[in-house]
Amino acid sequence: RIIARLGKTRIGAFAERALVAESDAALAPSSIDLVDAAALPLAGLTAWQALFELGQLSAGQTLLVHAGAGGVGHFALQLGRWKGAKVYTTASDKNRERCLRLGADAVIDYRTTRFEQIMHGADVVLDTQGGNTLLRSIAITRPGGHVISIAAMPTPEVARAWGVGPPLTWILAFLTRPERAAARARGVNYHYLFMRPDGAQLAELVSLVDAGQLRPEIDRRYPLKDAAEALAYVEAGHAAGKVLVVP
């Protein structure tokens, strides 16, 4: 029993079987169903790389996670708690108790409260929204802190690392200028994350699952024939946790 995130040349997993590089795979958790474990690689690795590789999150620091009830967000809350950070999140009031259970110390209802009223001097911010939320997040991050976005446009540096050259890198430089300029003005480290497969990191996540410190939250399960319906549900933005498509 293994789980994996497929590499960039094999993106997409709506299939009964898939070939995967051994270095991208890990043994599946023994404490949860294999189907539920499929929710771990993409979102779990995204949260891990955002918080620990790019954000350098450590115990005692302040973490803000946007959309903490979402697919990536609910893993980030649990990982932040495990690391010993002070965890804040934005979420709707209906998801408040869920976020507190997952590890948030405080939940900011984005429908009634601007997070700037609560948050100041954050050490690490995980942006899952992009746009104005990203710029506002940079504004409440301390100098030397880290803002990681998985929702904005890729930066030219990330594009070049993926083998993209001009003129697309020039276009990305123009499109991402507002957030890069805002971060530079405040002395904030801004990162765009495009998650990569990593079997060793995935094994770390699996060990946390089996230790009872991390758990995928499953919102809905769809049969493979209803994959389009599953995608429409996710696109509507109301999922709490992960949505599974099961062959």
PDB file of C-alpha atoms in Angstrom:
ATOM      1  CA  ARG A   1       0.000   0.000   0.000  1.00  0.00           C
ATOM      2  CA  ILE A   2       1.594   3.221  -1.168  1.00  0.00           C
ATOM      3  CA  ILE A   3       0.534   6.814  -1.749  1.00  0.00           C
ATOM      4  CA  ALA A   4       2.182   9.424  -3.944  1.00  0.00           C
ATOM      5  CA  ARG A   5       1.808  12.734  -5.681  1.00  0.00           C
ATOM      6  CA  LEU A   6       2.482  12.318  -9.390  1.00  0.00           C
ATOM      7  CA  GLY A   7       5.354  14.313 -10.908  1.00  0.00           C
ATOM      8  CA  LYS A   8       4.973  17.343 -13.144  1.00  0.00           C
ATOM      9  CA  THR A   9       5.114  15.211 -16.301  1.00  0.00           C
ATOM     10  CA  ARG A  10       2.221  13.073 -15.030  1.00  0.00           C
ATOM     11  CA  ILE A  11      -0.112  15.606 -13.413  1.00  0.00           C
ATOM     12  CA  GLY A  12      -3.600  14.178 -12.987  1.00  0.00           C
ATOM     13  CA  ALA A  13      -4.782  11.125 -11.082  1.00  0.00           C
ATOM     14  CA  PHE A  14      -8.295  10.323 -12.299  1.00  0.00           C
ATOM     15  CA  ALA A  15      -7.401   6.720 -13.057  1.00  0.00           C
ATOM     16  CA  GLU A  16      -7.515   3.237 -11.568  1.00  0.00           C
ATOM     17  CA  ARG A  17      -3.724   2.849 -11.885  1.00  0.00           C
ATOM     18  CA  ALA A  18      -0.780   5.195 -12.389  1.00  0.00           C
ATOM     19  CA  LEU A  19       2.988   4.901 -12.743  1.00  0.00           C
ATOM     20  CA  VAL A  20       4.938   6.823 -10.128  1.00  0.00           C
ATOM     21  CA  ALA A  21       8.627   7.311  -9.395  1.00  0.00           C
ATOM     22  CA  GLU A  22       9.760   5.410  -6.305  1.00  0.00           C
ATOM     23  CA  SER A  23      11.293   8.596  -4.888  1.00  0.00           C
ATOM     24  CA  ASP A  24       7.867  10.273  -4.966  1.00  0.00           C
ATOM     25  CA  ALA A  25       6.060   7.510  -3.058  1.00  0.00           C
ATOM     26  CA  ALA A  26       5.688   6.537   0.593  1.00  0.00           C
ATOM     27  CA  LEU A  27       4.056   3.688   2.444  1.00  0.00           C
ATOM     28  CA  ALA A  28       0.433   4.534   3.177  1.00  0.00           C
ATOM     29  CA  PRO A  29      -0.638   5.187   6.771  1.00  0.00           C
ATOM     30  CA  SER A  30      -1.717   2.031   8.574  1.00  0.00           C
ATOM     31  CA  SER A  31      -4.190   3.871  10.798  1.00  0.00           C
ATOM     32  CA  ILE A  32      -6.617   5.144   8.145  1.00  0.00           C
ATOM     33  CA  ASP A  33      -8.346   3.746   5.075  1.00  0.00           C
ATOM     34  CA  LEU A  34      -6.289   3.757   1.880  1.00  0.00           C
ATOM     35  CA  VAL A  35      -8.960   5.781   0.089  1.00  0.00           C
ATOM     36  CA  ASP A  36      -8.785   8.494   2.754  1.00  0.00           C
ATOM     37  CA  ALA A  37      -4.983   8.398   2.569  1.00  0.00           C
ATOM     38  CA  ALA A  38      -5.249   9.547  -1.056  1.00  0.00           C
ATOM     39  CA  ALA A  39      -6.167  12.972   0.335  1.00  0.00           C
ATOM     40  CA  LEU A  40      -2.736  13.343   1.932  1.00  0.00           C
ATOM     41  CA  PRO A  41      -0.064  13.769  -0.792  1.00  0.00           C
ATOM     42  CA  LEU A  42      -1.105  16.893  -2.731  1.00  0.00           C
ATOM     43  CA  ALA A  43      -2.523  19.050   0.047  1.00  0.00           C
ATOM     44  CA  GLY A  44      -0.302  17.661   2.788  1.00  0.00           C
ATOM     45  CA  LEU A  45       2.911  18.241   0.860  1.00  0.00           C
ATOM     46  CA  THR A  46       1.733  21.719  -0.129  1.00  0.00           C
ATOM     47  CA  ALA A  47       1.193  22.653   3.517  1.00  0.00           C
ATOM     48  CA  TRP A  48       4.495  21.064   4.605  1.00  0.00           C
ATOM     49  CA  GLN A  49       6.594  22.811   1.964  1.00  0.00           C
ATOM     50  CA  ALA A  50       4.864  26.147   2.529  1.00  0.00           C
ATOM     51  CA  LEU A  51       5.277  26.170   6.303  1.00  0.00           C
ATOM     52  CA  PHE A  52       8.606  24.450   6.807  1.00  0.00           C
ATOM     53  CA  GLU A  53      10.650  24.852   3.611  1.00  0.00           C
ATOM     54  CA  LEU A  54       9.646  28.362   2.588  1.00  0.00           C
ATOM     55  CA  GLY A  55       8.136  29.744   5.793  1.00  0.00           C
ATOM     56  CA  GLN A  56      10.765  28.241   8.130  1.00  0.00           C
ATOM     57  CA  LEU A  57       8.058  28.036  10.795  1.00  0.00           C
ATOM     58  CA  SER A  58       9.306  27.254  14.298  1.00  0.00           C
ATOM     59  CA  ALA A  59       7.822  26.810  17.765  1.00  0.00           C
ATOM     60  CA  GLY A  60       6.459  29.972  19.333  1.00  0.00           C
ATOM     61  CA  GLN A  61       6.012  31.828  16.052  1.00  0.00           C
ATOM     62  CA  THR A  62       2.721  33.280  14.833  1.00  0.00           C
ATOM     63  CA  LEU A  63       1.102  31.634  11.800  1.00  0.00           C
ATOM     64  CA  LEU A  64      -1.885  32.903   9.823  1.00  0.00           C
ATOM     65  CA  VAL A  65      -3.594  30.381   7.541  1.00  0.00           C
ATOM     66  CA  HIS A  66      -6.244  31.662   5.152  1.00  0.00           C
ATOM     67  CA  ALA A  67      -9.223  29.327   4.607  1.00  0.00           C
ATOM     68  CA  GLY A  68      -8.261  26.976   7.405  1.00  0.00           C
ATOM     69  CA  ALA A  69     -11.195  24.653   6.716  1.00  0.00           C
ATOM     70  CA  GLY A  70     -10.070  24.042   3.131  1.00  0.00           C
ATOM     71  CA  GLY A  71      -8.040  21.254   1.593  1.00  0.00           C
ATOM     72  CA  VAL A  72      -4.579  22.724   2.192  1.00  0.00           C
ATOM     73  CA  GLY A  73      -5.633  24.918   5.093  1.00  0.00           C
ATOM     74  CA  HIS A  74      -6.842  22.097   7.336  1.00  0.00           C
ATOM     75  CA  PHE A  75      -3.471  20.359   7.027  1.00  0.00           C
ATOM     76  CA  ALA A  76      -1.653  23.640   7.718  1.00  0.00           C
ATOM     77  CA  LEU A  77      -3.610  24.140  10.948  1.00  0.00           C
ATOM     78  CA  GLN A  78      -2.644  20.687  12.187  1.00  0.00           C
ATOM     79  CA  LEU A  79       1.002  21.076  11.187  1.00  0.00           C
ATOM     80  CA  GLY A  80       1.193  24.494  12.824  1.00  0.00           C
ATOM     81  CA  ARG A  81      -0.149  23.054  16.087  1.00  0.00           C
ATOM     82  CA  TRP A  82       2.282  20.124  15.873  1.00  0.00           C
ATOM     83  CA  LYS A  83       5.181  22.546  15.406  1.00  0.00           C
ATOM     84  CA  GLY A  84       4.158  24.590  18.440  1.00  0.00           C
ATOM     85  CA  ALA A  85       3.166  27.789  16.622  1.00  0.00           C
ATOM     86  CA  LYS A  86       0.437  30.230  17.618  1.00  0.00           C
ATOM     87  CA  VAL A  87      -2.105  29.522  14.870  1.00  0.00           C
ATOM     88  CA  TYR A  88      -4.664  31.976  13.510  1.00  0.00           C
ATOM     89  CA  THR A  89      -6.989  31.272  10.607  1.00  0.00           C
ATOM     90  CA  THR A  90      -9.709  32.881   8.535  1.00  0.00           C
ATOM     91  CA  ALA A  91     -12.897  30.885   8.012  1.00  0.00           C
ATOM     92  CA  SER A  92     -16.654  31.239   7.996  1.00  0.00           C
ATOM     93  CA  ASP A  93     -18.459  31.019  11.314  1.00  0.00           C
ATOM     94  CA  LYS A  94     -19.937  27.624  10.387  1.00  0.00           C
ATOM     95  CA  ASN A  95     -16.393  26.206  10.226  1.00  0.00           C
ATOM     96  CA  ARG A  96     -15.183  27.831  13.448  1.00  0.00           C
ATOM     97  CA  GLU A  97     -15.416  24.745  15.660  1.00  0.00           C
ATOM     98  CA  ARG A  98     -13.828  22.569  12.981  1.00  0.00           C
ATOM     99  CA  CYS A  99     -10.831  24.909  12.748  1.00  0.00           C
ATOM    100  CA  LEU A 100     -10.418  25.054  16.525  1.00  0.00           C
ATOM    101  CA  ARG A 101     -10.487  21.265  16.673  1.00  0.00           C
ATOM    102  CA  LEU A 102      -7.858  21.036  13.950  1.00  0.00           C
ATOM    103  CA  GLY A 103      -5.420  23.298  15.766  1.00  0.00           C
ATOM    104  CA  ALA A 104      -6.338  26.961  15.384  1.00  0.00           C
ATOM    105  CA  ASP A 105      -5.886  29.091  18.499  1.00  0.00           C
ATOM    106  CA  ALA A 106      -8.138  31.790  17.045  1.00  0.00           C
ATOM    107  CA  VAL A 107     -10.591  31.859  14.138  1.00  0.00           C
ATOM    108  CA  ILE A 108     -11.328  35.126  12.312  1.00  0.00           C
ATOM    109  CA  ASP A 109     -14.709  35.198  10.573  1.00  0.00           C
ATOM    110  CA  TYR A 110     -13.783  36.768   7.243  1.00  0.00           C
ATOM    111  CA  ARG A 111     -17.409  37.713   6.601  1.00  0.00           C
ATOM    112  CA  THR A 112     -17.609  40.048   9.601  1.00  0.00           C
ATOM    113  CA  THR A 113     -14.021  40.924  10.540  1.00  0.00           C
ATOM    114  CA  ARG A 114     -11.005  42.074   8.567  1.00  0.00           C
ATOM    115  CA  PHE A 115      -8.050  40.024   9.689  1.00  0.00           C
ATOM    116  CA  GLU A 116      -5.931  43.201   9.961  1.00  0.00           C
ATOM    117  CA  GLN A 117      -8.020  44.104  13.002  1.00  0.00           C
ATOM    118  CA  ILE A 118      -6.727  41.003  14.788  1.00  0.00           C
ATOM    119  CA  MET A 119      -3.378  40.160  13.227  1.00  0.00           C
ATOM    120  CA  HIS A 120      -0.215  42.260  13.430  1.00  0.00           C
ATOM    121  CA  GLY A 121       3.373  41.177  12.983  1.00  0.00           C
ATOM    122  CA  ALA A 122       2.741  37.635  11.753  1.00  0.00           C
ATOM    123  CA  ASP A 123       5.832  35.492  11.301  1.00  0.00           C
ATOM    124  CA  VAL A 124       4.370  33.283   8.564  1.00  0.00           C
ATOM    125  CA  VAL A 125       1.247  33.663   6.411  1.00  0.00           C
ATOM    126  CA  LEU A 126      -0.119  30.960   4.112  1.00  0.00           C
ATOM    127  CA  ASP A 127      -2.212  32.637   1.411  1.00  0.00           C
ATOM    128  CA  THR A 128      -4.740  30.437  -0.346  1.00  0.00           C
ATOM    129  CA  GLN A 129      -6.782  33.287  -1.837  1.00  0.00           C
ATOM    130  CA  GLY A 130      -4.497  35.572  -3.855  1.00  0.00           C
ATOM    131  CA  GLY A 131      -5.504  39.047  -5.028  1.00  0.00           C
ATOM    132  CA  ASN A 132      -6.236  41.662  -2.400  1.00  0.00           C
ATOM    133  CA  THR A 133      -6.037  39.099   0.396  1.00  0.00           C
ATOM    134  CA  LEU A 134      -2.409  38.505  -0.525  1.00  0.00           C
ATOM    135  CA  LEU A 135      -1.536  42.214  -0.448  1.00  0.00           C
ATOM    136  CA  ARG A 136      -3.313  42.646   2.891  1.00  0.00           C
ATOM    137  CA  SER A 137      -1.423  39.646   4.242  1.00  0.00           C
ATOM    138  CA  ILE A 138       1.917  41.161   3.317  1.00  0.00           C
ATOM    139  CA  ALA A 139       0.901  44.327   5.162  1.00  0.00           C
ATOM    140  CA  ILE A 140       0.431  42.494   8.486  1.00  0.00           C
ATOM    141  CA  THR A 141       3.605  40.391   8.273  1.00  0.00           C
ATOM    142  CA  ARG A 142       6.649  41.458  10.276  1.00  0.00           C
ATOM    143  CA  PRO A 143       9.839  42.514   8.487  1.00  0.00           C
ATOM    144  CA  GLY A 144      11.820  39.346   7.901  1.00  0.00           C
ATOM    145  CA  GLY A 145       8.666  37.226   8.016  1.00  0.00           C
ATOM    146  CA  HIS A 146       7.389  34.999   5.244  1.00  0.00           C
ATOM    147  CA  VAL A 147       4.273  35.114   3.069  1.00  0.00           C
ATOM    148  CA  ILE A 148       3.684  32.037   0.931  1.00  0.00           C
ATOM    149  CA  SER A 149       0.989  32.024  -1.736  1.00  0.00           C
ATOM    150  CA  ILE A 150      -0.440  29.037  -3.551  1.00  0.00           C
ATOM    151  CA  ALA A 151      -3.145  31.127  -5.235  1.00  0.00           C
ATOM    152  CA  ALA A 152      -1.333  34.033  -6.895  1.00  0.00           C
ATOM    153  CA  MET A 153       0.470  34.052 -10.231  1.00  0.00           C
ATOM    154  CA  PRO A 154       3.844  32.260 -10.247  1.00  0.00           C
ATOM    155  CA  THR A 155       6.846  34.519  -9.798  1.00  0.00           C
ATOM    156  CA  PRO A 156       9.447  34.698 -12.585  1.00  0.00           C
ATOM    157  CA  GLU A 157      11.894  32.814 -10.346  1.00  0.00           C
ATOM    158  CA  VAL A 158       9.524  29.872  -9.962  1.00  0.00           C
ATOM    159  CA  ALA A 159       8.774  29.879 -13.685  1.00  0.00           C
ATOM    160  CA  ARG A 160      12.481  29.796 -14.547  1.00  0.00           C
ATOM    161  CA  ALA A 161      13.004  26.899 -12.130  1.00  0.00           C
ATOM    162  CA  TRP A 162      10.372  24.992 -14.118  1.00  0.00           C
ATOM    163  CA  GLY A 163      12.193  25.661 -17.374  1.00  0.00           C
ATOM    164  CA  VAL A 164      10.067  28.587 -18.573  1.00  0.00           C
ATOM    165  CA  GLY A 165      11.832  31.455 -20.318  1.00  0.00           C
ATOM    166  CA  PRO A 166      11.008  34.768 -22.002  1.00  0.00           C
ATOM    167  CA  PRO A 167       8.608  36.182 -22.934  1.00  0.00           C
ATOM    168  CA  LEU A 168       6.452  34.402 -20.323  1.00  0.00           C
ATOM    169  CA  THR A 169       8.837  35.244 -17.483  1.00  0.00           C
ATOM    170  CA  TRP A 170       8.639  38.925 -18.496  1.00  0.00           C
ATOM    171  CA  ILE A 171       4.839  38.759 -18.404  1.00  0.00           C
ATOM    172  CA  LEU A 172       4.921  37.105 -14.974  1.00  0.00           C
ATOM    173  CA  ALA A 173       7.331  39.760 -13.720  1.00  0.00           C
ATOM    174  CA  PHE A 174       4.789  42.413 -14.704  1.00  0.00           C
ATOM    175  CA  LEU A 175       1.758  40.550 -13.328  1.00  0.00           C
ATOM    176  CA  THR A 176       3.384  39.799  -9.963  1.00  0.00           C
ATOM    177  CA  ARG A 177       4.917  43.233  -9.497  1.00  0.00           C
ATOM    178  CA  PRO A 178       2.317  44.464  -6.913  1.00  0.00           C
ATOM    179  CA  GLU A 179       2.956  41.671  -4.394  1.00  0.00           C
ATOM    180  CA  ARG A 180       6.708  41.587  -4.961  1.00  0.00           C
ATOM    181  CA  ALA A 181       6.944  45.362  -4.561  1.00  0.00           C
ATOM    182  CA  ALA A 182       4.773  45.343  -1.425  1.00  0.00           C
ATOM    183  CA  ALA A 183       6.911  42.630   0.147  1.00  0.00           C
ATOM    184  CA  ARG A 184      10.144  44.395  -0.753  1.00  0.00           C
ATOM    185  CA  ALA A 185       8.889  47.663   0.768  1.00  0.00           C
ATOM    186  CA  ARG A 186       8.155  45.937   4.099  1.00  0.00           C
ATOM    187  CA  GLY A 187      11.191  43.689   4.127  1.00  0.00           C
ATOM    188  CA  VAL A 188       8.965  40.607   3.908  1.00  0.00           C
ATOM    189  CA  ASN A 189      10.052  37.404   2.185  1.00  0.00           C
ATOM    190  CA  TYR A 190       7.433  36.609  -0.454  1.00  0.00           C
ATOM    191  CA  HIS A 191       7.232  33.153  -2.029  1.00  0.00           C
ATOM    192  CA  TYR A 192       5.006  31.524  -4.597  1.00  0.00           C
ATOM    193  CA  LEU A 193       4.793  27.762  -4.082  1.00  0.00           C
ATOM    194  CA  PHE A 194       4.268  25.169  -6.762  1.00  0.00           C
ATOM    195  CA  MET A 195       4.409  21.973  -4.754  1.00  0.00           C
ATOM    196  CA  ARG A 196       6.736  19.199  -5.888  1.00  0.00           C
ATOM    197  CA  PRO A 197       6.482  15.477  -5.101  1.00  0.00           C
ATOM    198  CA  ASP A 198       8.781  14.314  -2.293  1.00  0.00           C
ATOM    199  CA  GLY A 199       8.612  10.796  -0.917  1.00  0.00           C
ATOM    200  CA  ALA A 200      10.692  11.588   2.177  1.00  0.00           C
ATOM    201  CA  GLN A 201       8.429  14.463   3.186  1.00  0.00           C
ATOM    202  CA  LEU A 202       5.383  12.331   2.463  1.00  0.00           C
ATOM    203  CA  ALA A 203       6.766   9.668   4.813  1.00  0.00           C
ATOM    204  CA  GLU A 204       7.028  12.351   7.529  1.00  0.00           C
ATOM    205  CA  LEU A 205       3.364  13.191   6.996  1.00  0.00           C
ATOM    206  CA  VAL A 206       2.420   9.513   7.150  1.00  0.00           C
ATOM    207  CA  SER A 207       4.239   9.138  10.475  1.00  0.00           C
ATOM    208  CA  LEU A 208       2.241  12.069  11.867  1.00  0.00           C
ATOM    209  CA  VAL A 209      -0.998  10.452  10.697  1.00  0.00           C
ATOM    210  CA  ASP A 210      -0.118   7.170  12.386  1.00  0.00           C
ATOM    211  CA  ALA A 211       0.884   9.072  15.541  1.00  0.00           C
ATOM    212  CA  GLY A 212      -2.577  10.653  15.650  1.00  0.00           C
ATOM    213  CA  GLN A 213      -1.284  14.189  15.099  1.00  0.00           C
ATOM    214  CA  LEU A 214      -2.491  14.661  11.519  1.00  0.00           C
ATOM    215  CA  ARG A 215      -5.639  13.502   9.797  1.00  0.00           C
ATOM    216  CA  PRO A 216      -7.223  14.154   6.405  1.00  0.00           C
ATOM    217  CA  GLU A 217     -10.701  15.633   6.726  1.00  0.00           C
ATOM    218  CA  ILE A 218     -12.919  14.212   3.974  1.00  0.00           C
ATOM    219  CA  ASP A 219     -15.846  16.374   2.882  1.00  0.00           C
ATOM    220  CA  ARG A 220     -17.321  14.220   0.094  1.00  0.00           C
ATOM    221  CA  ARG A 221     -16.558  11.128  -1.947  1.00  0.00           C
ATOM    222  CA  TYR A 222     -17.562  10.736  -5.600  1.00  0.00           C
ATOM    223  CA  PRO A 223     -17.287   7.721  -7.922  1.00  0.00           C
ATOM    224  CA  LEU A 224     -14.944   8.201 -10.862  1.00  0.00           C
ATOM    225  CA  LYS A 225     -17.874   8.515 -13.266  1.00  0.00           C
ATOM    226  CA  ASP A 226     -18.949  11.660 -11.376  1.00  0.00           C
ATOM    227  CA  ALA A 227     -15.547  13.365 -11.513  1.00  0.00           C
ATOM    228  CA  ALA A 228     -17.012  16.401 -13.299  1.00  0.00           C
ATOM    229  CA  GLU A 229     -19.540  16.860 -10.490  1.00  0.00           C
ATOM    230  CA  ALA A 230     -16.742  16.601  -7.923  1.00  0.00           C
ATOM    231  CA  LEU A 231     -14.728  19.284  -9.718  1.00  0.00           C
ATOM    232  CA  ALA A 232     -17.758  21.566  -9.864  1.00  0.00           C
ATOM    233  CA  TYR A 233     -18.264  21.163  -6.119  1.00  0.00           C
ATOM    234  CA  VAL A 234     -14.629  22.029  -5.400  1.00  0.00           C
ATOM    235  CA  GLU A 235     -14.735  24.990  -7.785  1.00  0.00           C
ATOM    236  CA  ALA A 236     -17.755  26.387  -5.918  1.00  0.00           C
ATOM    237  CA  GLY A 237     -15.429  26.914  -2.958  1.00  0.00           C
ATOM    238  CA  HIS A 238     -17.571  25.369  -0.234  1.00  0.00           C
ATOM    239  CA  ALA A 239     -15.617  22.188   0.493  1.00  0.00           C
ATOM    240  CA  ALA A 240     -14.491  21.685   4.090  1.00  0.00           C
ATOM    241  CA  GLY A 241     -11.445  19.446   3.840  1.00  0.00           C
ATOM    242  CA  LYS A 242     -10.772  17.231   0.846  1.00  0.00           C
ATOM    243  CA  VAL A 243     -13.025  15.877  -1.900  1.00  0.00           C
ATOM    244  CA  LEU A 244     -12.184  12.383  -3.140  1.00  0.00           C
ATOM    245  CA  VAL A 245     -12.825  10.785  -6.523  1.00  0.00           C
ATOM    246  CA  VAL A 246     -12.825   7.017  -6.027  1.00  0.00           C
ATOM    247  CA  PRO A 247     -12.304   4.549  -8.930  1.00  0.00           C
TER     248      PRO A 247
END
